[in-house]
Amino acid sequence: MRYRAASDRSLLVSFGPEIPEEISETNRLLVENLTRRLVAARPRGILNVHPAYASVLVVFDPLTLDHRGVQHLCESTGDVPASEPRTVEIPVHYGGERGPDLADVARHTRMTPEEVVRLHSGADYVVHFLGFSPGFPYLGGLPESIATPRLSSPRVRVPAGSVAIGGGQTGVYPADSPGGWRIIGWTPIRLFDPAADPPALLTMGSRVRFEPA
Amino acid sequence: MTRSPGRIHVLQPGFQSTVQDLGRPGYGHLGISASGAADPLSLRIGNLLVGNPETAAAIEMTLTGGSFEFACDTVVGLAGSDFGVPLWKSFEVKAGQVLACGPARTGARCYLCVRGGIDVPPVLGSRSTQLMAGLGGAALKAGDVLPIGIPEAACQPPHFGPRLLHSTAPGRAIRVTAGPQSERFSGGFYQSAFLVSRHSNRMGLRLEGPCVEHRERGRLLTEGAALGAIQVPPDGQPIILFVEHQTTGGYPKIANVIAADLHLLGQLRPRDEVRFELVTMERARTLLARQEYYVRLSRNGTRKAHLS
């Protein structure tokens, strides 16, 4: 474990080097554990916890804590039991107007669109973390054979519910937002609802399956 | 439930006026950054001016201002940049009076604070508006009616010495600490001047200027991003992550604006020139402690004014 000051009010806790190969089940569990402990304990002065693939950024109030104190909290906060991971099935309308990049993904991977859909919906995914924007799940488990580079220029607006592939990752956009991933389909499922408790449908460790609708 | 009869009617919303408080911490693990006021220091002082807790919600005006009609007698105070209305002091308004603010003469944002605070329903513990995610409402529109909260206790409008104003002088370098990937960049960043791009918003302040050269290419695994982080995409044009920033990102970060200077970001206008000065963590802590000392002095001064 490596601790670095990312700013005067945040500490970056890393479980491995900053390279794509560090996306692993081991690191996912370490990140989930630290996030779960800090979120459950809510130590005084800890403002936010931003998990990622192999690191956790801990944002704190510098009038209450310093980097050393936050490091101590990361090491000493007691474990809490993890809840049983849920499996969430997400129905997807692949292709068509709401999946405008399916053909491009098929071309890039030298498959038919049907094969891309079969592979995308046949895999088991796990939520590494929610990040970027409210409720946005970073999923692991995309078959390597359908990995496709991001668009060279991001779209100004990706509609909420868009299911997309970006490099070796796949995900669902919870809200209208800019985005550079390739949109292969659309789901009516709402991933984020501020009035719901919890507001995000998926949590770290949730299992996800995409079902062709 | 009894509610205060106080209301503010939005006659002209101006460009991107929103309801803001000190933000929505505690949900970063759901992808929600804390957000809140773009210049939280001004909001805090504005609230003190009208006898509110520092955390109360107010109207954040951006560049053009706006006009607002009060449906009750109340006390208001403006804090932040000069929008052509008396700043850094509170004054009484009568029912039916209209307060027209703006456009900004200097800076970018001004807070219209009202005694009792703006009492829109909290979302995830905060009344602040996060525009990008649509959390807690949207930018104000003409015809919107904003409820005013019930003040905690009667108070005399205090006078406030604007000592903190000195720290918002334009043209001053913004102070930063080294970012988590600072070693990936070659020199030159701290000698360069950048212009704030028109394509800036509450998510990010885009800068234009000399290309910030990456010494090491190589990709960065997506990691947590902090408010005020200065990330540098491959084109070498830095982006300062602002209040509605993404919680994680994949661009290397050369530096991070110190906590004591975050409020300055909320006063930057398009085409403003910015420079950066590297300071140590210890210096950053000292500067924040000093700033908080002045805020505390003002707060205590205000309390005394209430008692006398």
XYZ file of C-alpha atoms in Angstrom:
521
model
C 0.000 0.000 0.000
C 1.289 3.448 -0.920
C 0.132 6.766 0.505
C 0.563 10.038 -1.359
C -0.760 13.510 -0.697
C -2.864 14.329 -3.771
C -3.646 17.799 -2.404
C -3.635 19.597 0.938
C -7.042 18.091 1.595
C -6.783 14.614 0.090
C -4.735 11.435 0.438
C -4.368 8.930 -2.400
C -4.110 5.350 -1.183
C -2.792 3.078 -3.963
C -2.733 -0.719 -4.001
C -0.536 -0.999 -7.081
C 1.158 0.996 -9.846
C -0.927 3.277 -12.058
C -1.136 0.901 -15.014
C -4.118 -0.802 -16.663
C -2.797 -4.235 -15.628
C -3.680 -3.339 -12.048
C -7.371 -3.895 -12.795
C -7.716 -7.114 -10.827
C -10.024 -8.926 -8.447
C -7.409 -8.599 -5.673
C -7.269 -4.818 -6.028
C -11.054 -4.606 -6.374
C -11.449 -6.335 -3.003
C -8.826 -4.116 -1.330
C -10.486 -0.961 -2.678
C -13.926 -2.181 -1.660
C -12.732 -3.038 1.827
C -11.159 0.355 2.527
C -14.136 2.207 1.037
C -16.615 0.143 3.048
C -14.734 0.706 6.313
C -14.409 4.468 5.854
C -17.988 4.963 4.660
C -19.371 2.891 7.560
C -17.246 4.545 10.250
C -17.587 8.114 8.901
C -14.633 9.323 10.977
C -14.785 12.976 11.928
C -13.066 15.113 9.318
C -13.358 12.613 6.454
C -15.468 14.335 3.808
C -15.482 11.965 0.854
C -14.080 8.683 -0.382
C -13.458 8.270 -4.125
C -12.719 4.618 -4.964
C -11.215 3.555 -8.304
C -9.648 0.375 -9.767
C -6.588 0.117 -7.560
C -6.727 3.200 -5.368
C -8.923 5.198 -3.036
C -8.783 8.982 -2.753
C -9.733 10.142 0.745
C -10.858 13.784 0.930
C -10.652 15.369 4.365
C -11.122 18.639 6.205
C -7.573 19.976 6.684
C -8.680 21.934 9.756
C -9.583 18.667 11.493
C -7.108 16.119 10.101
C -3.768 15.912 8.342
C -2.385 13.321 5.915
C -0.767 11.321 8.684
C -4.005 11.229 10.671
C -5.942 10.069 7.611
C -3.360 7.336 6.952
C -3.804 6.200 10.535
C -7.590 6.070 10.075
C -7.168 4.027 6.877
C -5.085 1.499 8.806
C -7.047 1.405 12.043
C -10.723 1.734 11.156
C -12.377 -1.569 11.975
C -13.837 -3.866 9.367
C -17.568 -4.158 8.874
C -19.278 -7.141 7.282
C -19.825 -6.840 3.553
C -23.378 -7.230 2.404
C -24.117 -10.151 0.082
C -23.397 -8.949 -3.472
C -26.578 -8.445 -5.467
C -27.039 -9.616 -9.015
C -28.804 -7.063 -11.174
C -30.161 -7.914 -14.609
C -30.183 -4.988 -16.994
C -32.397 -5.340 -20.071
C -30.759 -3.812 -23.148
C -32.159 -2.842 -26.535
C -29.024 -3.405 -28.610
C -28.342 -1.515 -31.842
C -30.714 0.754 -33.712
C -30.989 4.484 -33.093
C -30.157 4.115 -29.420
C -27.137 1.917 -30.072
C -25.556 3.878 -32.910
C -22.024 2.469 -32.519
C -22.858 -1.257 -32.519
C -21.953 -1.505 -36.222
C -18.594 0.220 -35.580
C -17.797 -2.155 -32.729
C -18.671 -5.095 -35.012
C -16.424 -3.696 -37.768
C -13.552 -3.092 -35.358
C -13.792 -6.564 -33.818
C -14.464 -8.241 -37.205
C -17.661 -9.817 -35.962
C -21.298 -9.520 -36.843
C -23.393 -7.233 -34.624
C -25.210 -10.348 -33.409
C -21.926 -11.872 -32.201
C -21.033 -8.670 -30.355
C -24.438 -8.720 -28.641
C -24.073 -12.425 -27.785
C -20.648 -11.843 -26.197
C -21.663 -8.631 -24.387
C -24.823 -10.178 -22.925
C -23.199 -13.545 -22.236
C -20.596 -12.291 -19.771
C -20.779 -11.886 -15.983
C -19.760 -8.415 -14.842
C -18.780 -7.033 -11.472
C -18.965 -3.392 -10.363
C -15.423 -2.277 -9.455
C -16.617 1.135 -8.282
C -19.020 3.984 -8.983
C -17.202 7.015 -10.282
C -16.973 9.831 -12.793
C -20.607 10.961 -12.375
C -23.444 9.997 -9.977
C -24.111 6.256 -10.118
C -21.818 5.533 -13.093
C -20.628 1.900 -12.729
C -17.137 0.842 -13.790
C -17.632 -2.791 -14.723
C -15.063 -5.543 -14.997
C -15.640 -8.617 -17.135
C -15.938 -7.349 -20.709
C -14.730 -10.095 -23.072
C -11.428 -8.894 -24.543
C -12.566 -9.830 -28.030
C -15.118 -6.975 -28.100
C -12.907 -4.270 -26.560
C -13.046 -1.219 -28.835
C -11.189 2.091 -28.516
C -13.078 5.202 -27.391
C -14.300 7.701 -29.986
C -11.566 10.077 -31.120
C -13.840 12.974 -30.213
C -16.342 12.560 -27.354
C -20.039 13.196 -27.932
C -21.400 16.353 -26.325
C -24.465 14.465 -25.118
C -24.866 10.751 -24.441
C -28.473 9.965 -23.440
C -29.201 8.448 -20.033
C -29.457 4.648 -20.181
C -26.894 4.294 -22.979
C -24.919 1.044 -22.722
C -21.423 1.571 -24.061
C -17.956 0.118 -24.564
C -14.827 2.233 -23.983
C -11.573 0.364 -24.516
C -11.724 -2.759 -22.359
C -14.521 -1.363 -20.219
C -18.282 -1.340 -20.463
C -20.865 0.645 -18.563
C -24.208 2.397 -18.518
C -24.635 6.180 -18.493
C -26.992 6.971 -15.552
C -27.763 10.507 -16.806
C -27.393 12.580 -19.943
C -23.741 13.588 -20.067
C -20.822 14.101 -22.409
C -19.013 10.857 -23.198
C -16.527 9.184 -25.492
C -17.510 5.534 -25.225
C -19.100 3.572 -28.103
C -22.855 3.295 -27.554
C -24.112 -0.188 -28.418
C -27.566 -0.122 -26.820
C -29.985 1.398 -24.369
C -31.707 0.341 -21.142
C -34.840 1.829 -19.561
C -33.504 0.889 -16.096
C -32.726 3.918 -13.922
C -29.302 3.564 -12.356
C -29.449 6.691 -10.252
C -32.401 8.306 -8.480
C -31.610 10.933 -5.829
C -35.018 10.326 -4.192
C -34.347 6.594 -3.724
C -32.511 5.064 -0.782
C -29.837 4.168 -1.699
C -29.806 6.568 -4.666
C -27.600 4.293 -6.800
C -29.018 0.981 -8.054
C -25.582 -0.658 -8.168
C -22.918 -0.696 -5.494
C -19.308 -1.834 -5.378
C -19.254 -5.587 -5.809
C -22.696 -5.854 -7.436
C -22.888 -8.503 -10.169
C -24.400 -7.387 -13.450
C -25.803 -9.237 -16.448
C -27.083 -7.607 -19.620
C -30.160 -9.274 -21.097
C -31.107 -8.567 -24.733
C -34.616 -7.060 -24.634
C -45.647 21.803 9.489
C -45.405 25.575 9.648
C -43.468 27.305 6.971
C -42.167 30.803 6.822
C -44.317 33.037 4.611
C -41.105 34.454 3.148
C -40.614 34.084 -0.580
C -38.309 35.392 -3.260
C -39.728 35.711 -6.764
C -37.198 35.367 -9.556
C -37.981 38.132 -12.080
C -34.840 37.797 -14.178
C -32.593 34.852 -13.420
C -29.485 36.098 -15.247
C -26.995 33.615 -16.605
C -26.834 30.478 -14.478
C -28.057 31.681 -11.111
C -28.434 28.715 -8.773
C -29.231 27.927 -5.161
C -26.008 26.906 -3.407
C -24.814 25.969 0.055
C -21.509 24.468 1.163
C -22.174 21.243 -0.738
C -23.008 17.613 -0.429
C -20.072 15.700 1.031
C -20.318 12.017 1.926
C -21.419 10.526 -1.397
C -18.126 10.422 -3.287
C -18.259 6.625 -3.349
C -21.478 6.898 -5.374
C -19.772 9.097 -7.959
C -21.125 12.346 -6.490
C -18.606 15.120 -5.848
C -19.329 17.495 -2.979
C -20.152 20.427 -5.288
C -21.735 23.501 -3.611
C -20.824 27.183 -3.888
C -18.138 28.091 -6.417
C -16.773 30.658 -3.944
C -17.604 29.115 -0.567
C -15.670 31.757 1.367
C -17.919 34.537 0.050
C -21.016 32.462 0.756
C -19.917 31.876 4.353
C -19.284 35.578 4.940
C -22.556 36.508 3.225
C -24.389 34.212 5.609
C -22.628 35.739 8.616
C -23.695 39.188 7.406
C -27.373 38.283 7.733
C -26.995 36.270 10.924
C -27.300 32.844 9.297
C -25.251 29.746 9.992
C -22.399 29.625 7.440
C -23.997 26.545 5.922
C -27.267 28.236 4.874
C -28.246 28.290 1.199
C -28.160 31.443 -0.915
C -28.492 32.477 -4.540
C -25.233 32.217 -6.465
C -25.209 34.667 -9.369
C -22.791 34.276 -12.261
C -21.460 37.169 -14.390
C -24.794 38.747 -15.383
C -26.610 38.910 -12.033
C -30.398 38.861 -11.872
C -33.391 40.590 -10.345
C -35.430 39.329 -7.440
C -38.628 40.497 -5.749
C -39.138 39.954 -2.042
C -42.587 38.913 -0.823
C -41.804 39.885 2.784
C -39.735 42.277 4.864
C -36.337 40.724 5.425
C -32.602 41.308 5.677
C -30.250 40.530 2.811
C -26.500 40.678 2.299
C -24.312 40.383 -0.783
C -20.865 38.880 -0.806
C -18.389 38.005 -3.515
C -17.718 40.116 -6.591
C -19.048 43.604 -7.267
C -22.377 43.248 -9.067
C -23.249 46.927 -8.680
C -25.009 46.525 -5.322
C -23.571 47.288 -1.877
C -21.242 44.448 -0.931
C -20.114 43.014 2.392
C -22.906 44.532 4.440
C -26.478 43.647 5.202
C -29.512 45.811 4.582
C -33.256 45.604 5.029
C -35.665 45.093 2.166
C -39.424 45.575 2.316
C -42.137 43.357 0.915
C -42.599 44.150 -2.775
C -39.124 45.595 -3.247
C -37.056 44.427 -6.184
C -33.304 43.929 -5.976
C -31.568 44.111 -9.346
C -27.967 42.890 -9.366
C -25.314 42.852 -12.018
C -23.647 42.583 -14.361
C -20.384 41.781 -12.615
C -17.900 44.668 -12.586
C -15.110 42.439 -11.359
C -14.904 38.713 -10.787
C -17.572 36.218 -11.671
C -19.814 35.373 -8.739
C -21.872 37.130 -6.094
C -24.008 35.573 -3.361
C -27.388 36.981 -2.451
C -27.880 35.824 1.118
C -31.178 36.292 2.899
C -31.883 36.037 6.597
C -33.202 32.512 7.224
C -31.557 31.130 4.102
C -33.141 29.758 0.938
C -35.298 26.876 2.112
C -35.614 24.596 -0.909
C -35.895 20.903 0.066
C -32.489 19.307 0.708
C -31.385 16.483 -1.608
C -28.880 14.054 -0.062
C -28.339 16.454 2.801
C -27.728 19.620 0.808
C -29.705 22.416 -0.848
C -26.991 22.992 -3.428
C -27.658 22.640 -7.132
C -25.437 20.293 -9.118
C -26.234 21.316 -12.671
C -24.568 18.456 -14.534
C -26.271 15.682 -12.570
C -29.515 17.603 -12.078
C -29.213 17.176 -8.309
C -31.207 19.644 -6.202
C -32.880 21.459 -9.054
C -31.598 23.457 -11.979
C -30.492 26.965 -12.909
C -33.119 29.508 -11.819
C -35.772 30.615 -14.323
C -37.999 33.681 -14.424
C -41.109 32.892 -12.386
C -39.376 30.589 -9.910
C -40.432 31.148 -6.313
C -37.889 30.382 -3.602
C -39.028 29.864 -0.001
C -37.100 31.638 2.756
C -36.349 29.666 5.928
C -37.247 30.664 9.450
C -34.362 32.581 11.092
C -32.867 30.954 14.147
C -33.043 34.044 16.351
C -33.589 37.763 16.038
C -30.451 39.719 15.243
C -29.223 43.154 14.356
C -27.660 43.465 10.918
C -23.946 43.594 11.743
C -21.212 45.553 10.070
C -18.435 43.585 8.543
C -14.882 44.682 7.841
C -14.018 43.205 4.453
C -10.516 42.142 5.427
C -10.767 38.996 3.388
C -11.319 41.055 0.252
C -7.584 41.527 -0.068
C -7.138 37.862 -0.745
C -9.381 38.011 -3.795
C -7.315 40.634 -5.636
C -7.235 39.838 -9.361
C -3.979 38.913 -11.030
C -2.552 37.130 -8.006
C -0.988 33.740 -8.638
C -3.103 30.785 -7.564
C -1.189 28.666 -5.095
C -0.905 24.931 -5.627
C 0.768 21.874 -4.169
C 2.417 19.242 -6.372
C -0.062 16.781 -7.882
C 0.197 12.991 -7.643
C 1.770 12.760 -11.137
C 3.819 15.977 -11.044
C 6.998 14.028 -11.880
C 5.538 13.109 -15.280
C 5.844 16.683 -16.543
C 8.792 18.727 -17.743
C 9.330 22.253 -16.437
C 7.724 25.459 -17.586
C 4.297 25.192 -15.983
C 5.104 27.632 -13.189
C 6.654 30.157 -15.547
C 3.644 30.161 -17.870
C 0.526 32.315 -17.947
C -2.754 30.741 -19.019
C -6.079 32.195 -20.089
C -9.374 30.890 -18.742
C -11.256 29.426 -21.712
C -14.851 30.299 -22.542
C -15.546 26.565 -22.455
C -15.266 26.533 -18.674
C -18.116 25.635 -16.364
C -18.766 24.417 -12.822
C -17.295 21.007 -13.751
C -13.980 22.296 -14.975
C -12.027 25.444 -15.762
C -10.260 24.920 -19.070
C -7.042 26.823 -19.574
C -5.378 27.919 -22.793
C -1.681 28.621 -23.052
C 1.691 27.108 -23.776
C 1.549 23.325 -24.069
C 2.351 21.609 -20.768
C 4.717 18.867 -21.917
C 4.393 15.346 -20.606
C 7.835 13.925 -19.937
C 6.395 10.434 -19.686
C 3.603 9.314 -21.959
C 1.976 6.137 -20.800
C -1.560 5.784 -19.641
C -2.851 6.383 -16.180
C -5.206 3.948 -14.521
C -8.429 5.762 -13.611
C -8.063 7.081 -10.050
C -9.843 9.401 -7.642
C -9.839 13.097 -8.533
C -9.885 15.977 -6.049
C -11.410 19.440 -6.219
C -8.856 21.849 -7.662
C -6.780 19.138 -9.323
C -5.014 20.442 -12.422
C -5.146 17.622 -14.927
C -3.339 17.718 -18.243
C -4.844 15.821 -21.200
C -2.517 14.772 -24.060
C -3.037 18.133 -25.854
C -1.151 19.874 -22.992
C -3.955 22.336 -22.158
C -4.677 22.055 -18.407
C -8.130 21.671 -16.873
C -8.771 22.642 -13.233
C -11.376 20.302 -11.757
C -14.019 22.558 -10.297
C -16.896 22.115 -7.832
C -18.993 19.745 -9.977
C -15.919 17.724 -10.896
C -15.912 14.062 -11.814
C -14.987 11.883 -8.825
C -12.511 9.798 -10.846
C -10.453 10.456 -13.944
C -7.674 9.129 -16.100
C -5.537 12.181 -16.934
C -2.325 12.828 -14.999
C -2.461 15.684 -12.511
C 0.448 18.117 -12.316
C -0.754 20.136 -9.312
C -3.690 20.879 -7.039
C -5.017 24.267 -5.950
C -4.614 24.684 -2.179
C -7.720 24.770 0.037
C -7.133 28.420 0.977
C -7.270 29.454 -2.707
C -10.177 27.311 -3.940
C -12.558 30.255 -3.519
C -10.505 32.270 -6.037
C -11.479 29.777 -8.741
C -15.112 30.805 -8.343
C -14.225 34.376 -9.262
C -12.343 33.640 -12.484
C -13.930 34.940 -15.670
C -13.383 33.798 -19.235
C -10.160 35.360 -20.646
C -8.734 36.046 -17.174
C -5.025 35.357 -16.970
C -3.891 32.868 -14.351
C -0.482 31.812 -13.089
C 0.416 29.203 -10.527
C 2.788 29.266 -7.582
C 4.033 26.031 -6.040
C 3.917 25.902 -2.229
C 4.625 23.178 0.310
C 1.948 21.282 2.208
C 3.027 23.079 5.395
C 2.608 26.467 3.747
C -0.815 25.428 2.415
C -1.887 24.488 5.940
C -0.636 27.770 7.385
C -2.455 29.799 4.732
C -5.714 27.969 5.398
C -5.356 28.356 9.164
C -4.791 32.103 8.704
C -7.847 32.414 6.461
C -9.998 30.559 8.979
C -8.697 32.806 11.734
C -10.048 35.856 9.865
C -13.383 34.150 9.264
C -13.584 33.321 12.966
C -12.798 36.910 13.878
C -15.598 38.111 11.640
C -17.943 35.534 13.112
C -17.136 36.557 16.655
C -17.395 40.213 15.697
C -20.840 39.509 14.339
C -21.912 37.756 17.517
C -20.775 40.735 19.564
C -22.802 42.985 17.326
C -25.844 40.852 18.101
C -25.347 41.200 21.831
C -24.814 44.943 21.964
